[in-house]
Amino acid sequence: MKYAFPDNFWWGSASSALQTEGTREGETTWDYWFAREPNRFHNGVGPQHTSTFYQHWKTDIQLLKQLNHNSFRTSISWARLIPDGIGEVNPEAVDFYNQVIDELNEQGITPFITLFHFDMPMAMQEIGGWENRDVVDAYARYAQICFALFGDRVLHWFTFNEPIVPVEGGYLYDFHYPNVVDFRRAATVAYNTVLAHALAVRAYRAGHYAGEIGIVLNLTPSYPRSQNPADVKAAHIADLMFNRSFLDPVLRGEYPADLVALLKAYDQLPACNPEDSALIAEGKIDLLGVNYYQPRRVKCRDSAVNPQAPFMPEWFFDNYEMPGRKMNPYRGWEIYEPGIYDILINLRDNYGNPRCFISENGMGVENEQRFIENGQINDQYRIDFISGHLAWLHKGIREGCNCLGYHMWTFIDNWSWCNAYKNRYGFIQLDLDTQQRTIKKSGEWFAATSLNNSFER
Ligand code: BG6
């Protein structure tokens, strides 16, 4: 069957500043944490070993062109632009981002820019990070500076990438600095992130810029083990905690009442100011980026909660391993292509069918060198992964979903936080020793799909 996509469909990929740029003056939480606990990073590889975009941006953009990208998302590093988070703007950073943005536009590749992709300036973390409202204000100032500097040439802005991940990693599950386990502090971080988002949207609207502003959320559809009411309730609570805690504020301008009631019942609500609700209502977006990697399958808990244990989302559900599920064993994530369709239908039916696009989807695979044939990685598994997801996305579009594009994670194999270079995601293979870049088979497949605006399967 031939899958043809609407005119002007966005074909591209996503990356982030910290994972690709390298060489930076301002310290982030990642630099700080790595210096103290390198053992927490796969093979002891830290954030200074990235794919050197800072040096190679021009030739990398040529590679994007070769992959027939018409759009590309990366982020601005707050710590590069304003090394201490709140003070002087670094003119070298301004030059760098100006060059990247101008070159992308010149090559016909629309820049999509994220303002925060997990990379908190250390100076801001030292005063409490997202727990401190002064940091929220500092972020709003940073956002305003970015709009003023680049808003004439960047028409698609994203306030945050996957804002729930620093909440989960830093305050619940110990995979980001500051490695806290405390639900109320996690809820405060999540809440203040929503306020920061809304302040940035307010600043963008006030500046009357020509483009649009949105956010990128990782949506993990929550599937109950069965239709038993106990399982359904478990899935509903997981959905409230992990999806709707950000989705509702940015699309409906308010939190789900049952999420608020639940946290109130367990005394976990963050401190709120009376004027916050009006601000949150102003944070409604123009465009939603959806990152989709894996579904979440849950069932009701099998055991009673230990009342001494810290309050956790898992007080309300157990994770469920569905027999026969298809897995990406390297990352430990289930592959479930219809999830992309279910997300789009949910947005269509329950959120007014917003303008949206798939802003990340991808498959991290370990030791890809074993697939080299005639000098090129033959990653047919990745082509199957992409085409499988695109087929379901296409069905969503046929049924009226307002999905405008598909971006893959990622362009060149890059540094992946605590996993460092364990799993490779790129369309382009990176040789870590020489920094040589070689297009994989999936890169060629994607280039052809983008050129034809269609593929056969
Ligand atoms: C997304 C992030 O969660 O998934 C990326 O936006 C990340 O920053 C990507 O690298 C892949 O996940 P991971 O954990 O394997 O790097």
Coordinates of C-alpha atoms and ligand atoms in Angstrom, one line a residue:
M1 CA 0.0 0.0 0.0
K2 CA 1.1 3.5 -0.7
Y3 CA 1.0 6.0 2.2
A4 CA 1.0 9.6 0.9
F5 CA 1.1 12.5 3.3
P6 CA -0.5 16.0 3.1
D7 CA 1.3 18.8 1.3
N8 CA 3.9 20.6 3.4
F9 CA 4.1 17.7 5.8
W10 CA 7.1 18.3 8.2
W11 CA 9.8 15.7 7.7
G12 CA 12.8 15.9 9.9
S13 CA 14.5 15.0 13.2
A14 CA 15.1 16.3 16.6
S15 CA 18.1 16.8 18.8
S16 CA 19.1 18.9 21.8
A17 CA 21.8 21.3 22.7
L18 CA 23.4 19.4 25.5
Q19 CA 23.4 16.1 23.7
T20 CA 25.1 17.4 20.6
E21 CA 27.0 20.7 21.0
G22 CA 29.9 20.1 23.4
T23 CA 32.3 22.9 24.4
R24 CA 30.4 25.3 26.7
E25 CA 31.2 28.0 29.2
G26 CA 28.1 27.8 31.5
E27 CA 27.9 24.7 33.8
T28 CA 24.7 22.6 33.8
T29 CA 23.5 20.1 36.3
W30 CA 24.8 17.4 34.0
D31 CA 28.4 18.7 34.1
Y32 CA 28.2 19.1 37.9
W33 CA 26.7 15.6 38.5
F34 CA 29.1 13.9 36.0
A35 CA 32.2 15.5 37.7
R36 CA 31.0 14.0 41.1
E37 CA 29.5 10.7 40.0
P38 CA 30.9 9.6 36.7
N39 CA 29.9 6.0 37.6
R40 CA 26.3 7.0 37.0
F41 CA 27.0 7.4 33.3
H42 CA 27.3 4.4 30.9
N43 CA 31.0 3.6 30.5
G44 CA 31.9 6.8 32.4
V45 CA 31.2 9.0 29.3
G46 CA 30.0 12.5 30.3
P47 CA 28.3 15.5 28.6
Q48 CA 31.6 16.9 27.2
H49 CA 31.7 13.9 24.8
T50 CA 29.0 14.9 22.3
S51 CA 28.7 14.9 18.6
T52 CA 30.5 18.2 18.3
F53 CA 27.7 20.2 16.7
Y54 CA 29.4 23.4 18.0
Q55 CA 32.3 22.7 15.6
H56 CA 30.5 20.9 12.8
W57 CA 27.2 22.7 12.6
K58 CA 27.7 23.8 9.0
T59 CA 28.6 20.4 7.6
D60 CA 25.9 18.8 9.8
I61 CA 23.3 21.0 8.2
Q62 CA 24.6 19.8 4.8
L63 CA 23.9 16.3 6.1
L64 CA 20.4 17.3 7.1
K65 CA 19.9 18.6 3.6
Q66 CA 21.1 15.3 2.2
L67 CA 18.5 13.6 4.4
N68 CA 15.9 15.8 2.7
H69 CA 14.8 17.4 6.0
N70 CA 12.4 20.3 5.5
S71 CA 12.5 21.0 9.3
F72 CA 14.7 20.3 12.2
R73 CA 14.3 20.7 16.0
T74 CA 17.1 21.5 18.4
S75 CA 17.3 23.5 21.6
I76 CA 19.1 26.6 22.8
S77 CA 21.3 26.0 25.8
W78 CA 20.2 28.4 28.5
A79 CA 23.6 27.9 30.2
R80 CA 25.5 28.7 26.9
L81 CA 23.4 31.8 26.3
I82 CA 23.4 33.1 29.9
P83 CA 26.1 31.2 31.8
D84 CA 24.8 32.0 35.2
G85 CA 21.2 31.7 34.2
I86 CA 20.2 35.3 35.0
G87 CA 23.0 37.7 34.2
E88 CA 24.8 38.8 31.0
V89 CA 24.1 37.3 27.6
N90 CA 27.2 35.6 26.1
P91 CA 27.7 37.3 22.6
E92 CA 29.6 34.2 21.3
A93 CA 26.5 32.1 22.0
V94 CA 24.3 34.7 20.2
D95 CA 26.6 34.4 17.2
F96 CA 26.6 30.6 17.2
Y97 CA 22.8 30.4 17.3
N98 CA 22.4 33.1 14.7
Q99 CA 24.6 31.2 12.4
V100 CA 22.8 27.9 12.9
I101 CA 19.4 29.5 12.5
D102 CA 20.4 31.4 9.4
E103 CA 22.1 28.5 7.8
L104 CA 19.0 26.2 8.4
N105 CA 16.7 28.8 6.8
E106 CA 19.1 29.3 3.9
Q107 CA 19.1 25.6 3.2
G108 CA 15.3 25.5 3.3
I109 CA 15.2 23.6 6.6
T110 CA 12.7 25.2 9.0
P111 CA 14.2 25.6 12.5
F112 CA 12.1 24.4 15.4
I113 CA 13.6 25.6 18.6
T114 CA 13.1 24.3 22.2
L115 CA 14.1 26.5 25.1
F116 CA 14.7 23.8 27.7
H117 CA 15.7 20.2 27.1
F118 CA 16.7 18.9 30.6
D119 CA 19.7 21.2 30.8
M120 CA 19.3 23.4 34.0
P121 CA 22.2 25.9 34.5
M122 CA 24.0 24.8 37.7
A123 CA 23.7 28.4 39.1
M124 CA 20.0 28.0 38.9
Q125 CA 19.9 24.6 40.5
E126 CA 22.1 25.9 43.3
I127 CA 19.2 28.2 44.3
G128 CA 16.6 25.4 44.2
G129 CA 16.0 24.8 40.4
W130 CA 12.3 24.5 39.6
E131 CA 11.4 24.5 43.2
N132 CA 12.2 28.2 43.4
R133 CA 10.0 30.7 41.8
D134 CA 13.0 33.0 41.2
V135 CA 14.2 30.3 38.7
V136 CA 10.8 30.4 37.0
D137 CA 11.2 34.2 36.6
A138 CA 14.8 33.7 35.4
Y139 CA 13.5 31.2 32.8
A140 CA 10.9 33.7 31.6
R141 CA 13.6 36.3 31.2
Y142 CA 15.7 33.9 29.2
A143 CA 12.7 33.0 27.0
Q144 CA 12.0 36.6 26.3
I145 CA 15.7 37.2 25.4
C146 CA 15.5 34.3 22.9
F147 CA 12.4 35.6 21.3
A148 CA 13.9 39.1 21.0
L149 CA 17.2 37.7 19.5
F150 CA 15.9 35.0 17.2
G151 CA 12.1 35.4 17.0
D152 CA 12.3 37.2 13.6
R153 CA 13.7 34.0 12.0
V154 CA 12.4 31.2 14.2
L155 CA 8.7 30.7 13.7
H156 CA 8.2 27.5 15.8
W157 CA 9.1 27.7 19.5
F158 CA 8.7 25.1 22.2
T159 CA 9.0 26.1 25.8
F160 CA 10.0 22.7 27.1
N161 CA 10.9 19.2 25.9
E162 CA 9.3 16.4 28.0
P163 CA 8.9 18.5 31.1
I164 CA 7.8 15.5 33.1
V165 CA 11.2 13.8 32.7
P166 CA 13.2 16.1 35.0
V167 CA 10.3 15.7 37.5
E168 CA 10.6 11.9 37.3
G169 CA 14.3 11.7 37.0
G170 CA 15.3 14.3 39.5
Y171 CA 12.6 14.0 42.2
L172 CA 11.1 10.5 42.0
Y173 CA 13.1 7.8 40.3
D174 CA 16.8 8.9 40.7
F175 CA 18.0 9.2 37.1
H176 CA 18.6 13.0 36.9
Y177 CA 20.3 15.3 39.3
P178 CA 19.5 16.3 42.2
N179 CA 18.5 12.6 42.8
V180 CA 15.7 13.5 45.3
V181 CA 12.8 11.1 46.1
D182 CA 10.0 13.2 47.3
F183 CA 6.6 13.4 45.6
R184 CA 5.5 16.8 47.0
R185 CA 8.8 18.3 45.7
A186 CA 8.3 16.6 42.4
A187 CA 4.8 18.1 42.2
T188 CA 6.2 21.5 43.0
V189 CA 8.8 21.1 40.2
A190 CA 6.0 20.0 37.8
Y191 CA 3.8 22.9 38.8
N192 CA 6.5 25.5 38.6
T193 CA 7.5 24.2 35.1
V194 CA 3.9 24.8 34.0
L195 CA 4.1 28.4 35.4
A196 CA 7.4 28.9 33.6
H197 CA 5.8 27.6 30.4
A198 CA 2.9 30.0 30.8
L199 CA 5.1 33.0 31.5
A200 CA 7.0 32.2 28.3
V201 CA 3.8 32.0 26.3
R202 CA 2.6 35.3 27.8
A203 CA 5.9 36.9 26.8
Y204 CA 5.7 35.5 23.3
R205 CA 2.1 36.8 22.8
A206 CA 3.1 40.2 24.2
G207 CA 5.9 40.5 21.7
H208 CA 3.5 40.0 18.7
Y209 CA 6.0 37.7 17.0
A210 CA 5.1 36.2 13.6
G211 CA 5.4 32.5 14.6
E212 CA 3.8 30.1 17.0
I213 CA 4.6 28.7 20.4
G214 CA 4.0 25.2 21.8
I215 CA 5.5 22.6 24.0
V216 CA 6.8 19.0 23.4
L217 CA 5.3 16.3 25.7
N218 CA 6.1 12.7 25.9
L219 CA 2.7 11.0 25.8
T220 CA 2.6 7.4 27.0
P221 CA -0.9 6.1 26.4
S222 CA -1.9 4.1 29.5
Y223 CA -3.5 0.8 28.7
P224 CA -5.1 -1.2 31.5
R225 CA -4.4 -4.9 31.7
S226 CA -8.1 -5.6 31.4
Q227 CA -11.5 -3.9 31.5
N228 CA -11.8 -4.9 35.2
P229 CA -12.8 -1.7 37.0
A230 CA -9.7 -2.0 39.2
D231 CA -7.4 -2.1 36.2
V232 CA -9.2 0.7 34.4
K233 CA -8.9 2.9 37.5
A234 CA -5.2 2.1 37.8
A235 CA -4.7 3.2 34.1
H236 CA -6.8 6.3 34.7
I237 CA -4.5 7.4 37.6
A238 CA -1.4 6.7 35.6
D239 CA -2.7 8.8 32.8
L240 CA -3.5 11.7 35.1
M241 CA -0.1 11.6 36.7
F242 CA 2.1 11.1 33.6
N243 CA 0.1 12.6 30.7
R244 CA -2.6 14.9 31.8
S245 CA -0.5 16.7 34.5
F246 CA 1.0 18.6 31.5
L247 CA -1.4 18.0 28.7
D248 CA -4.5 19.5 30.3
P249 CA -2.8 22.8 31.5
V250 CA -1.3 23.4 28.0
L251 CA -4.3 22.5 26.0
R252 CA -7.2 23.3 28.3
G253 CA -5.6 25.9 30.5
E254 CA -6.3 24.0 33.7
Y255 CA -5.5 20.9 35.7
P256 CA -7.8 17.9 35.7
A257 CA -10.0 18.2 38.8
D258 CA -9.5 14.5 39.7
L259 CA -5.8 14.9 39.7
V260 CA -6.0 17.9 42.0
A261 CA -8.4 16.0 44.3
L262 CA -6.2 13.0 44.4
L263 CA -3.1 14.9 45.4
K264 CA -5.0 16.9 47.9
A265 CA -6.3 13.7 49.5
Y266 CA -2.7 12.6 50.0
D267 CA -1.5 16.1 51.1
Q268 CA 0.9 16.3 48.1
L269 CA -0.3 19.5 46.4
P270 CA 2.3 22.2 45.7
A271 CA 2.0 25.7 47.1
C272 CA -0.2 27.8 44.8
N273 CA -0.7 31.6 44.6
P274 CA -4.1 33.0 43.8
E275 CA -3.0 34.5 40.5
D276 CA -1.6 31.2 39.2
S277 CA -4.8 29.9 37.6
A278 CA -5.1 32.9 35.4
L279 CA -1.5 32.6 34.3
I280 CA -1.9 28.9 33.6
A281 CA -5.0 29.7 31.5
E282 CA -2.8 32.0 29.4
G283 CA -0.4 29.2 28.7
K284 CA -2.6 27.5 26.0
I285 CA -0.4 26.6 23.1
D286 CA -0.6 26.9 19.3
L287 CA 1.2 23.7 18.5
L288 CA 1.8 20.4 20.4
G289 CA 4.9 18.3 19.8
V290 CA 4.2 14.7 20.7
N291 CA 7.2 12.4 21.6
Y292 CA 6.1 8.8 21.4
Y293 CA 8.4 5.9 22.2
Q294 CA 6.4 3.4 24.2
P295 CA 3.0 2.7 25.8
R296 CA 2.4 2.4 29.5
R297 CA 0.6 -0.8 30.5
V298 CA -0.7 -1.0 34.0
K299 CA -2.8 -3.1 36.3
C300 CA -4.2 -2.6 39.8
R301 CA -1.7 -3.3 42.6
D302 CA -1.3 -6.8 43.7
S303 CA -0.1 -5.9 47.2
A304 CA -0.9 -3.3 49.8
V305 CA 1.2 -0.2 50.0
N306 CA 3.9 0.0 52.6
P307 CA 2.7 3.1 54.6
Q308 CA 6.4 3.8 55.5
A309 CA 7.5 4.0 51.9
P310 CA 7.7 7.4 50.1
F311 CA 4.4 8.4 48.4
M312 CA 4.8 7.4 44.7
P313 CA 2.6 7.2 41.6
E314 CA 3.0 3.4 42.0
W315 CA 0.8 3.5 45.1
F316 CA -2.0 3.3 42.6
F317 CA -0.9 0.8 40.0
D318 CA 1.6 -1.9 39.1
N319 CA 3.3 -2.0 35.8
Y320 CA 2.0 -4.7 33.6
E321 CA 4.1 -6.8 31.2
M322 CA 1.7 -7.9 28.5
P323 CA 2.4 -11.4 27.3
G324 CA 3.7 -11.4 23.7
R325 CA 4.6 -7.7 23.7
K326 CA 7.1 -6.6 21.2
M327 CA 10.2 -5.2 22.8
N328 CA 13.2 -3.1 22.0
P329 CA 15.5 -5.1 24.3
Y330 CA 18.4 -2.6 24.3
R331 CA 16.3 0.2 25.7
G332 CA 13.9 -2.1 27.5
W333 CA 10.9 -0.3 25.9
E334 CA 7.9 -1.9 24.3
I335 CA 7.3 -1.2 20.6
Y336 CA 3.6 -0.6 20.0
E337 CA 2.9 1.2 16.8
P338 CA -0.9 1.7 17.3
G339 CA 0.0 3.9 20.3
I340 CA 0.7 6.8 18.0
Y341 CA -2.8 6.5 16.5
D342 CA -4.4 6.3 19.9
I343 CA -2.6 9.5 21.0
L344 CA -3.9 11.3 17.9
I345 CA -7.4 10.1 18.3
N346 CA -7.4 11.1 22.0
L347 CA -6.2 14.6 21.0
R348 CA -8.9 14.8 18.3
D349 CA -11.8 13.6 20.5
N350 CA -10.9 15.0 23.9
Y351 CA -8.8 18.1 23.2
G352 CA -10.4 19.8 20.2
N353 CA -8.0 18.3 17.6
P354 CA -5.1 20.7 18.2
R355 CA -2.3 21.4 15.6
C356 CA 0.3 18.8 16.5
F357 CA 3.1 16.7 15.1
I358 CA 5.2 13.8 16.1
S359 CA 8.2 15.5 17.5
E360 CA 10.2 12.4 18.5
N361 CA 9.9 8.7 17.8
G362 CA 12.9 6.4 17.7
M363 CA 14.7 3.2 18.4
G364 CA 17.9 3.1 20.3
V365 CA 20.0 0.0 19.4
E366 CA 23.2 -1.2 21.0
N367 CA 26.3 -2.2 19.1
E368 CA 25.1 -1.3 15.6
Q369 CA 28.5 -1.9 14.1
R370 CA 27.5 -5.6 13.8
F371 CA 25.1 -4.6 11.1
I372 CA 27.7 -2.9 8.9
E373 CA 27.5 -4.1 5.2
N374 CA 29.9 -2.5 2.7
G375 CA 30.8 0.2 5.1
Q376 CA 27.2 1.2 6.0
I377 CA 24.9 0.2 8.9
N378 CA 22.0 -1.7 7.4
D379 CA 19.4 -0.8 10.1
Q380 CA 16.4 -2.4 8.4
Y381 CA 14.8 -2.8 11.9
R382 CA 14.7 1.0 12.2
I383 CA 13.1 1.4 8.8
D384 CA 10.5 -1.2 9.9
F385 CA 10.0 0.7 13.2
I386 CA 9.5 4.1 11.4
S387 CA 7.3 2.8 8.6
G388 CA 5.2 0.8 11.2
H389 CA 4.6 4.0 13.1
L390 CA 4.0 6.1 10.0
A391 CA 1.3 3.7 8.8
W392 CA -0.7 4.3 12.1
L393 CA 0.0 8.0 11.9
H394 CA -1.3 8.0 8.4
K395 CA -4.5 6.3 9.6
G396 CA -4.9 9.0 12.2
I397 CA -4.6 11.7 9.5
R398 CA -7.1 9.9 7.2
E399 CA -9.5 10.0 10.2
G400 CA -9.2 13.7 10.6
C401 CA -6.3 14.2 13.1
N402 CA -4.5 17.4 12.8
C403 CA -1.0 15.9 12.6
L404 CA 1.4 18.1 10.6
G405 CA 4.6 16.2 10.6
Y406 CA 7.0 13.5 11.8
H407 CA 10.4 14.1 13.4
M408 CA 12.6 11.2 14.3
W409 CA 14.9 11.0 17.3
T410 CA 17.6 11.6 16.1
F411 CA 19.8 13.0 13.3
I412 CA 23.3 11.8 14.3
D413 CA 23.9 9.2 17.1
N414 CA 24.2 11.4 20.1
W415 CA 24.9 11.4 23.8
S416 CA 21.9 10.1 25.8
W417 CA 22.1 11.3 29.4
C418 CA 23.0 8.4 31.8
N419 CA 23.0 6.0 28.8
A420 CA 25.7 8.0 27.1
Y421 CA 26.4 6.2 23.8
K422 CA 25.0 2.8 24.8
N423 CA 22.1 2.9 22.4
R424 CA 22.4 4.6 19.0
Y425 CA 19.4 6.4 17.6
G426 CA 20.7 8.3 14.6
F427 CA 20.0 8.3 10.9
I428 CA 23.7 8.9 10.7
Q429 CA 26.4 6.8 12.4
L430 CA 28.9 8.6 14.5
D431 CA 32.4 7.2 15.0
L432 CA 33.3 8.4 18.5
D433 CA 37.0 8.4 17.9
T434 CA 37.2 10.2 14.6
Q435 CA 33.8 12.0 14.7
Q436 CA 33.3 10.7 11.2
R437 CA 29.6 10.7 10.1
T438 CA 28.2 7.9 7.8
I439 CA 24.6 7.8 6.7
K440 CA 22.8 4.6 7.7
K441 CA 20.3 2.8 5.5
S442 CA 17.4 4.3 7.5
G443 CA 18.8 7.8 6.6
E444 CA 18.6 7.0 2.9
W445 CA 15.1 5.5 3.4
F446 CA 13.9 8.6 5.2
A447 CA 15.4 10.9 2.6
A448 CA 13.5 9.1 -0.1
T449 CA 10.3 9.2 1.9
S450 CA 10.6 12.9 2.5
L451 CA 11.4 13.6 -1.1
N452 CA 8.3 11.6 -2.3
N453 CA 6.2 12.7 0.6
S454 CA 5.1 9.1 0.7
F455 CA 6.3 5.5 1.0
E456 CA 5.2 2.0 0.0
R457 CA 4.7 -0.8 2.5
Ligands
BG6_1 C1 13.6 11.6 24.8 C2 14.4 12.8 24.9 O1 13.1 11.2 26.0 O2 14.2 10.4 24.3 C3 15.8 12.7 24.4 O3 13.8 14.0 24.5 C4 16.4 11.3 24.6 O4 16.6 13.7 25.0 C5 15.5 10.3 23.8 O5 17.7 11.1 24.3 C6 15.9 8.9 23.9 O6 15.9 8.4 25.2 P1 17.2 7.8 25.9 O7 16.9 7.8 27.4 O8 17.5 6.5 25.4 O9 18.3 8.8 25.6

